[in-house]
Amino acid sequence: MNIEPLLDALGIQENAARALADDLRTQIAELQSRLREAETHLEHLAITRKTVTALADRLPAVPPDLPQHLAAGGWAPTDSLPDRPRRTGRVHRGAGRP
């Protein structure tokens, strides 16, 4: 009895099964890498949540009153603040500006 055709068929099936196993191992390695990245990202988000929660606990329940020049809707020029001396321009001249 000639079993060569049977052995050839088994060899073909073994090669196909080996190729499939190799492909699946590659996919598993890629998925493990992606899983590690996702878990790291999740850890970073948990740390961020913990940090934000800790900072929020330090904030006052009611925000402090803003100075009048800020409460009016923005930053006022330094020269227009009554409780500060006027700038003289020395800073600009020292930097090579007129």
Coordinates of N, CA and C in Angstrom, one line a residue:
M1 N 0.8 -1.2 0.0 CA 0.0 0.0 0.0 C 0.9 1.2 0.0
N2 N 0.5 2.2 -0.8 CA 1.3 3.4 -1.0 C 0.7 4.5 -0.1
I3 N 1.4 4.9 0.9 CA 0.9 5.9 1.8 C 1.4 7.3 1.5
E4 N 2.2 7.4 0.5 CA 2.8 8.7 0.1 C 1.8 9.8 -0.1
P5 N 0.7 9.6 -0.8 CA -0.3 10.7 -1.0 C -0.9 11.1 0.3
L6 N -1.1 10.1 1.2 CA -1.7 10.5 2.6 C -0.7 11.3 3.3
L7 N 0.6 11.0 3.3 CA 1.6 11.8 4.0 C 1.8 13.2 3.4
D8 N 1.7 13.2 2.1 CA 1.7 14.5 1.4 C 0.6 15.4 1.9
A9 N -0.6 14.9 1.9 CA -1.8 15.6 2.4 C -1.7 16.1 3.8
L10 N -1.1 15.2 4.7 CA -0.9 15.5 6.1 C 0.2 16.7 6.2
G11 N 1.2 16.6 5.3 CA 2.2 17.7 5.3 C 1.6 19.0 4.9
I12 N 0.7 19.0 3.9 CA 0.1 20.2 3.5 C -0.8 20.8 4.6
Q13 N -1.5 19.9 5.3 CA -2.4 20.4 6.4 C -1.5 20.9 7.6
E14 N -0.4 20.2 7.9 CA 0.5 20.6 8.9 C 1.0 22.0 8.6
N15 N 1.5 22.2 7.4 CA 2.0 23.5 7.0 C 0.9 24.6 7.2
A16 N -0.3 24.3 6.7 CA -1.3 25.3 6.9 C -1.6 25.6 8.3
A17 N -1.7 24.6 9.2 CA -2.0 24.7 10.6 C -0.8 25.5 11.2
R18 N 0.4 25.2 10.9 CA 1.6 26.0 11.4 C 1.5 27.4 11.0
A19 N 1.2 27.7 9.8 CA 1.1 29.1 9.3 C 0.0 29.8 10.1
L20 N -1.2 29.2 10.3 CA -2.3 29.8 11.0 C -1.8 30.0 12.4
A21 N -1.2 29.1 13.1 CA -0.7 29.3 14.5 C 0.3 30.5 14.5
D22 N 1.2 30.5 13.6 CA 2.1 31.7 13.5 C 1.4 33.0 13.4
D23 N 0.4 33.0 12.5 CA -0.4 34.2 12.3 C -1.1 34.6 13.6
L24 N -1.7 33.7 14.2 CA -2.4 33.9 15.5 C -1.5 34.4 16.6
R25 N -0.3 33.8 16.7 CA 0.7 34.3 17.6 C 1.1 35.8 17.4
T26 N 1.2 36.1 16.1 CA 1.5 37.5 15.7 C 0.4 38.4 16.2
Q27 N -0.8 38.0 15.9 CA -2.0 38.8 16.3 C -2.1 39.0 17.8
I28 N -1.8 37.9 18.5 CA -1.8 37.9 20.0 C -0.8 38.9 20.5
A29 N 0.4 38.9 19.9 CA 1.5 39.8 20.3 C 1.1 41.3 20.1
E30 N 0.5 41.5 18.9 CA 0.0 42.9 18.6 C -1.1 43.3 19.6
L31 N -2.0 42.4 19.9 CA -3.1 42.7 20.8 C -2.6 42.9 22.2
Q32 N -1.6 42.1 22.6 CA -1.0 42.3 23.9 C -0.4 43.7 24.0
S33 N 0.3 44.1 23.0 CA 0.9 45.5 22.9 C -0.2 46.5 23.0
R34 N -1.2 46.4 22.3 CA -2.3 47.4 22.3 C -3.0 47.4 23.7
L35 N -3.1 46.2 24.3 CA -3.7 46.1 25.6 C -2.8 46.8 26.7
R36 N -1.5 46.6 26.6 CA -0.6 47.4 27.5 C -0.7 48.9 27.3
E37 N -0.8 49.3 26.1 CA -1.0 50.8 25.8 C -2.3 51.3 26.4
A38 N -3.4 50.5 26.2 CA -4.7 50.9 26.8 C -4.7 50.9 28.3
E39 N -4.0 49.9 28.9 CA -4.0 49.9 30.3 C -3.1 51.0 30.9
T40 N -2.1 51.4 30.2 CA -1.2 52.5 30.6 C -2.1 53.8 30.5
H41 N -2.8 54.0 29.4 CA -3.7 55.1 29.3 C -4.7 55.2 30.4
L42 N -5.3 54.1 30.7 CA -6.3 54.0 31.8 C -5.6 54.4 33.1
E43 N -4.4 53.9 33.4 CA -3.7 54.3 34.6 C -3.5 55.8 34.6
H44 N -3.1 56.4 33.5 CA -2.9 57.8 33.5 C -4.2 58.6 33.7
L45 N -5.3 58.1 33.2 CA -6.5 58.8 33.4 C -6.9 58.7 34.9
A46 N -6.7 57.5 35.5 CA -7.0 57.4 36.9 C -6.1 58.3 37.8
I47 N -4.9 58.5 37.4 CA -4.0 59.4 38.1 C -4.5 60.8 38.0
T48 N -4.9 61.2 36.7 CA -5.4 62.5 36.5 C -6.7 62.8 37.3
R49 N -7.6 61.8 37.3 CA -8.8 61.9 38.1 C -8.5 62.1 39.6
K50 N -7.5 61.4 40.1 CA -7.1 61.5 41.5 C -6.6 62.9 41.8
T51 N -5.7 63.4 40.9 CA -5.1 64.7 41.0 C -6.2 65.8 41.0
V52 N -7.1 65.7 40.0 CA -8.1 66.7 39.8 C -9.0 66.7 41.1
T53 N -9.4 65.6 41.6 CA -10.2 65.5 42.8 C -9.5 66.1 44.0
A54 N -8.2 65.8 44.1 CA -7.5 66.3 45.2 C -7.4 67.8 45.1
L55 N -7.2 68.4 43.9 CA -7.1 69.8 43.8 C -8.5 70.4 44.0
A56 N -9.5 69.8 43.5 CA -10.9 70.3 43.7 C -11.2 70.4 45.2
D57 N -10.7 69.5 46.0 CA -11.0 69.5 47.4 C -10.3 70.7 48.1
R58 N -9.3 71.3 47.5 CA -8.6 72.4 48.0 C -9.2 73.8 47.6
L59 N -10.1 73.7 46.6 CA -10.7 75.0 46.1 C -11.7 75.5 47.1
P60 N -11.8 76.8 47.3 CA -12.9 77.3 48.2 C -14.3 76.9 47.6
A61 N -15.2 76.8 48.5 CA -16.6 76.5 48.1 C -17.2 77.6 47.2
V62 N -16.9 78.8 47.6 CA -17.3 80.0 46.9 C -16.1 80.7 46.3
P63 N -16.1 81.0 45.1 CA -14.9 81.6 44.5 C -14.7 83.0 45.2
P64 N -13.4 83.4 45.4 CA -13.2 84.7 46.0 C -13.6 85.8 45.1
D65 N -13.9 87.0 45.7 CA -14.3 88.1 44.9 C -13.0 88.6 44.1
L66 N -13.3 88.9 42.8 CA -12.2 89.4 41.9 C -12.0 90.9 42.2
P67 N -10.7 91.3 42.0 CA -10.5 92.8 42.1 C -11.4 93.5 41.1
Q68 N -11.7 94.7 41.4 CA -12.6 95.5 40.5 C -12.2 95.5 39.1
H69 N -10.9 95.7 38.8 CA -10.5 95.8 37.4 C -10.6 94.5 36.7
L70 N -10.6 93.4 37.4 CA -10.8 92.1 36.7 C -12.3 91.8 36.6
A71 N -13.1 92.2 37.6 CA -14.5 91.9 37.6 C -15.2 92.6 36.5
A72 N -14.6 93.7 36.1 CA -15.3 94.6 35.0 C -15.2 93.9 33.7
G73 N -14.5 92.8 33.5 CA -14.6 92.1 32.2 C -13.2 91.9 31.6
G74 N -12.1 92.1 32.3 CA -10.9 91.8 31.7 C -9.7 92.5 32.4
W75 N -8.6 92.4 31.8 CA -7.4 93.0 32.3 C -7.4 94.5 32.0
A76 N -7.1 95.3 32.9 CA -7.0 96.7 32.7 C -5.5 97.0 32.4
P77 N -5.2 98.0 31.6 CA -3.8 98.3 31.4 C -3.2 98.8 32.7
T78 N -2.0 98.5 32.9 CA -1.3 98.8 34.1 C -1.3 100.3 34.4
D79 N -1.2 101.1 33.4 CA -1.2 102.5 33.6 C -2.5 103.0 34.1
S80 N -3.6 102.3 34.0 CA -4.9 102.8 34.4 C -5.3 102.4 35.8
L81 N -4.4 101.6 36.5 CA -4.8 101.2 37.8 C -4.4 102.3 38.8
P82 N -5.3 102.8 39.6 CA -5.1 103.9 40.5 C -4.1 103.6 41.6
D83 N -4.0 102.4 42.0 CA -3.1 102.1 43.2 C -1.7 101.7 42.8
R84 N -1.3 101.9 41.5 CA 0.0 101.5 41.1 C 0.7 102.7 40.4
P85 N 2.0 102.8 40.5 CA 2.7 103.9 39.8 C 2.6 103.7 38.3
R86 N 2.7 104.8 37.6 CA 2.7 104.8 36.1 C 4.0 104.2 35.7
R87 N 4.0 103.5 34.6 CA 5.3 103.0 34.0 C 5.9 104.2 33.3
T88 N 7.2 104.2 33.2 CA 7.9 105.3 32.7 C 8.5 105.0 31.3
G89 N 8.5 103.8 30.9 CA 9.1 103.5 29.6 C 10.5 103.1 29.6
R90 N 11.1 103.1 30.8 CA 12.5 102.7 31.0 C 12.8 101.3 30.5
V91 N 11.8 100.4 30.7 CA 11.9 99.0 30.4 C 12.1 98.9 28.9
H92 N 11.3 99.6 28.1 CA 11.4 99.6 26.7 C 12.7 100.1 26.1
R93 N 13.1 101.2 26.7 CA 14.4 101.8 26.2 C 15.6 100.9 26.5
G94 N 15.5 100.2 27.7 CA 16.6 99.3 28.0 C 16.6 98.1 27.1
A95 N 15.5 97.8 26.5 CA 15.5 96.6 25.6 C 15.7 97.0 24.1
G96 N 16.2 98.3 23.9 CA 16.5 98.8 22.6 C 15.3 99.2 21.8
R97 N 14.2 99.5 22.5 CA 13.0 100.0 21.9 C 12.8 101.5 22.3
P98 N 12.1 102.3 21.4 CA 12.0 103.7 21.7 C 11.0 103.9 22.9

